[in-house]
Tab-separated table of C-alpha atoms in Angstrom:
chain	number	residue	atom	x	y	z
A	1	MET	CA	71.348	149.302	95.572
A	2	VAL	CA	73.903	149.673	92.806
A	3	ASN	CA	77.473	150.260	94.023
A	4	ASP	CA	76.229	150.963	97.542
A	5	VAL	CA	76.262	148.851	100.623
A	6	GLU	CA	72.869	148.142	102.061
A	7	ILE	CA	72.776	147.013	105.662
A	8	VAL	CA	69.647	144.993	106.282
A	9	ALA	CA	68.777	144.456	109.925
A	10	GLU	CA	66.875	141.214	110.349
A	11	VAL	CA	64.141	141.714	112.920
A	12	GLY	CA	62.214	138.749	111.529
A	13	SER	CA	60.112	137.466	114.380
A	14	ASN	CA	62.453	138.701	117.135
A	15	HIS	CA	59.703	141.059	118.287
A	16	GLY	CA	58.388	138.110	120.297
A	17	GLY	CA	54.794	139.182	119.712
A	18	SER	CA	55.304	142.713	121.070
A	19	LEU	CA	54.694	145.757	118.864
A	20	LEU	CA	56.703	147.906	121.285
A	21	GLN	CA	59.651	145.491	120.968
A	22	ALA	CA	59.375	145.631	117.155
A	23	LEU	CA	59.432	149.442	117.203
A	24	ASP	CA	62.377	149.458	119.622
A	25	LEU	CA	64.295	147.072	117.332
A	26	ILE	CA	63.728	149.435	114.386
A	27	THR	CA	65.098	152.340	116.419
A	28	ALA	CA	68.102	150.349	117.643
A	29	ALA	CA	68.969	149.039	114.176
A	30	ALA	CA	68.701	152.524	112.674
A	31	LYS	CA	71.045	153.879	115.361
A	32	CYS	CA	73.527	151.111	114.525
A	33	GLY	CA	73.652	152.155	110.872
A	34	ALA	CA	71.178	149.812	109.209
A	35	ASN	CA	69.368	151.366	106.303
A	36	THR	CA	66.747	148.637	105.868
A	37	ILE	CA	64.778	146.765	108.525
A	38	LYS	CA	63.350	143.386	107.532
A	39	PHE	CA	60.432	141.520	109.014
A	40	GLN	CA	58.768	138.215	108.116
A	41	LEU	CA	55.077	137.726	107.355
A	42	PHE	CA	53.787	134.231	108.023
A	43	THR	CA	51.281	132.343	110.093
A	44	ALA	CA	51.930	129.072	111.866
A	45	ASP	CA	49.141	127.560	109.730
A	46	THR	CA	50.889	128.460	106.460
A	47	LEU	CA	54.223	127.015	107.639
A	48	TRP	CA	53.316	123.865	109.581
A	49	ARG	CA	50.603	121.316	110.246
A	50	GLY	CA	48.812	121.785	113.571
A	51	ASP	CA	50.324	118.562	114.946
A	52	ASP	CA	53.892	119.712	114.204
A	53	TYR	CA	55.690	120.942	117.354
A	54	ARG	CA	56.977	123.907	115.329
A	55	TRP	CA	53.382	125.149	114.931
A	56	LEU	CA	53.201	125.789	118.696
A	57	VAL	CA	56.562	127.568	118.722
A	58	THR	CA	55.731	129.690	115.673
A	59	LYS	CA	52.130	130.728	116.348
A	60	ASP	CA	53.060	133.442	118.863
A	61	LEU	CA	55.890	134.824	116.693
A	62	ALA	CA	53.753	135.738	113.694
A	63	LEU	CA	53.651	139.399	112.679
A	64	PRO	CA	50.077	140.684	112.947
A	65	PRO	CA	49.213	142.337	109.594
A	66	GLU	CA	47.724	145.355	111.386
A	67	TRP	CA	51.230	146.206	112.657
A	68	ILE	CA	52.569	146.735	109.136
A	69	PRO	CA	51.553	150.409	108.706
A	70	LYS	CA	52.888	151.200	112.191
A	71	LEU	CA	56.193	149.517	111.361
A	72	GLN	CA	56.370	151.251	107.975
A	73	ASN	CA	55.701	154.644	109.573
A	74	HIS	CA	58.294	154.056	112.278
A	75	CYS	CA	60.869	152.987	109.690
A	76	GLU	CA	60.177	156.181	107.757
A	77	ALA	CA	60.494	158.275	110.928
A	78	GLU	CA	63.857	156.601	111.653
A	79	GLY	CA	65.076	157.178	108.086
A	80	VAL	CA	65.250	153.498	107.140
A	81	ARG	CA	63.435	151.319	104.608
A	82	PHE	CA	60.811	148.751	105.571
A	83	LEU	CA	61.218	145.288	104.049
A	84	CYS	CA	59.274	142.106	104.620
A	85	THR	CA	59.615	138.486	103.540
A	86	PRO	CA	56.262	136.919	102.646
A	87	PHE	CA	55.990	133.163	103.185
A	88	SER	CA	52.701	132.633	101.327
A	89	ILE	CA	50.509	134.010	98.561
A	90	GLU	CA	48.225	135.417	101.273
A	91	ALA	CA	51.189	137.259	102.808
A	92	VAL	CA	52.026	138.847	99.432
A	93	ASN	CA	48.423	140.018	99.107
A	94	ILE	CA	48.540	141.512	102.603
A	95	LEU	CA	51.817	143.322	101.870
A	96	GLU	CA	50.414	144.629	98.588
A	97	SER	CA	47.452	146.097	100.486
A	98	TYR	CA	50.030	148.167	102.405
A	99	SER	CA	51.905	149.187	99.229
A	100	VAL	CA	55.303	147.778	100.135
A	101	GLU	CA	58.037	148.965	97.778
A	102	ARG	CA	59.919	145.663	97.339
A	103	TYR	CA	60.099	142.035	98.406
A	104	LYS	CA	62.585	139.623	99.924
A	105	ILE	CA	62.233	135.958	99.019
A	106	ALA	CA	63.583	133.500	101.579
A	107	SER	CA	66.133	130.946	100.428
A	108	GLY	CA	63.788	128.180	101.579
A	109	ASP	CA	61.194	129.436	99.098
A	110	ILE	CA	63.485	129.542	96.054
A	111	THR	CA	61.571	126.581	94.578
A	112	TYR	CA	58.099	127.919	95.521
A	113	LYS	CA	56.979	128.733	91.976
A	114	PRO	CA	53.520	130.248	92.717
A	115	LEU	CA	54.997	132.695	95.252
A	116	ILE	CA	57.923	133.720	93.055
A	117	THR	CA	55.770	134.036	89.934
A	118	LEU	CA	53.271	136.252	91.767
A	119	ILE	CA	56.025	138.504	93.110
A	120	GLY	CA	57.464	138.800	89.589
A	121	THR	CA	54.124	140.084	88.261
A	122	LEU	CA	54.235	142.977	90.736
A	123	HIS	CA	57.230	144.572	88.954
A	124	LYS	CA	58.826	145.591	92.245
A	125	PRO	CA	62.465	145.123	93.254
A	126	VAL	CA	63.277	141.721	94.738
A	127	LEU	CA	65.987	140.499	97.084
A	128	LEU	CA	66.399	136.780	96.396
A	129	SER	CA	68.197	134.744	99.042
A	130	THR	CA	70.195	131.900	97.595
A	131	GLY	CA	70.905	129.945	100.798
A	132	PHE	CA	71.332	126.243	100.141
A	133	SER	CA	70.203	126.546	96.518
A	134	THR	CA	72.007	125.365	93.434
A	135	MET	CA	72.702	127.547	90.387
A	136	THR	CA	69.986	125.575	88.573
A	137	GLU	CA	67.445	126.513	91.258
A	138	ILE	CA	68.575	130.140	91.231
A	139	ASN	CA	68.233	130.358	87.444
A	140	GLN	CA	64.842	128.663	87.625
A	141	ALA	CA	63.642	131.209	90.207
A	142	LEU	CA	64.932	134.062	88.040
A	143	GLY	CA	62.981	132.604	85.132
A	144	TRP	CA	59.805	132.617	87.220
A	145	LEU	CA	60.423	136.217	88.274
A	146	TYR	CA	61.006	137.235	84.654
A	147	HIS	CA	58.097	135.338	83.085
A	148	ASN	CA	55.789	136.985	80.513
A	149	GLY	CA	58.059	139.986	80.083
A	150	ALA	CA	58.221	140.883	83.781
A	151	ARG	CA	61.594	142.442	84.583
A	152	PRO	CA	61.779	143.297	88.272
A	153	GLU	CA	65.135	144.465	89.571
A	154	VAL	CA	66.603	141.423	91.340
A	155	THR	CA	69.448	141.363	93.838
A	156	LEU	CA	70.881	137.953	94.692
A	157	LEU	CA	71.844	137.523	98.327
A	158	HIS	CA	74.497	135.062	99.366
A	159	CYS	CA	73.103	133.510	102.522
A	160	VAL	CA	74.427	130.870	104.842
A	161	GLY	CA	71.901	128.595	106.491
A	162	GLY	CA	73.779	127.971	109.718
A	163	TYR	CA	73.386	130.470	112.529
A	164	PRO	CA	75.608	131.799	113.865
A	165	THR	CA	77.843	131.386	110.833
A	166	LEU	CA	81.411	130.424	111.560
A	167	PRO	CA	83.980	132.244	109.386
A	168	ALA	CA	85.085	128.913	107.918
A	169	ASP	CA	81.503	128.288	106.746
A	170	ALA	CA	80.862	131.719	105.215
A	171	ASN	CA	81.886	130.619	101.684
A	172	LEU	CA	82.375	134.215	100.549
A	173	TYR	CA	83.761	133.004	97.219
A	174	ARG	CA	80.179	132.152	96.279
A	175	ILE	CA	79.469	135.876	95.985
A	176	GLN	CA	81.913	136.062	93.072
A	177	SER	CA	80.444	132.969	91.419
A	178	LEU	CA	76.942	134.445	91.724
A	179	LYS	CA	78.178	137.679	90.180
A	180	GLU	CA	79.886	135.832	87.322
A	181	GLU	CA	76.856	133.641	86.648
């Protein structure tokens, strides 16, 4: 959003596997002034190997694709925008089947060329998290988004990987360097 502040409420996987909880989080975030509600679309199988302990933790936190239209409709009813971060090519294809209006790319995927290239071909606005990335990686990702004449609107997000972020670790000066670059 040009010259406007956009407050993105990160629901992510905090729904804990409950559609009712996800809908309640949309309502609560809208009441608190958020104008965008963001979810994450992944499966444990696309993030981890089955023998990785994180697979067990993650498998019950995945967003079932059949929830997406319900979440989109509830966001619309609450007057907020639906946003989702895809973590795989399959997730992008699922989101496209529900006609999402834009994409968020996670900072951990800033070097995931096939995902970024695919999203660029869709010609939809993109929020690109910069997280732990270098300016070289950011410029490389922008190149993938803009390949073959694609020119999606891209917003760079300054993100900090540590949660909760201590004020001393916020590195807010990076926002200016991103803007200047």
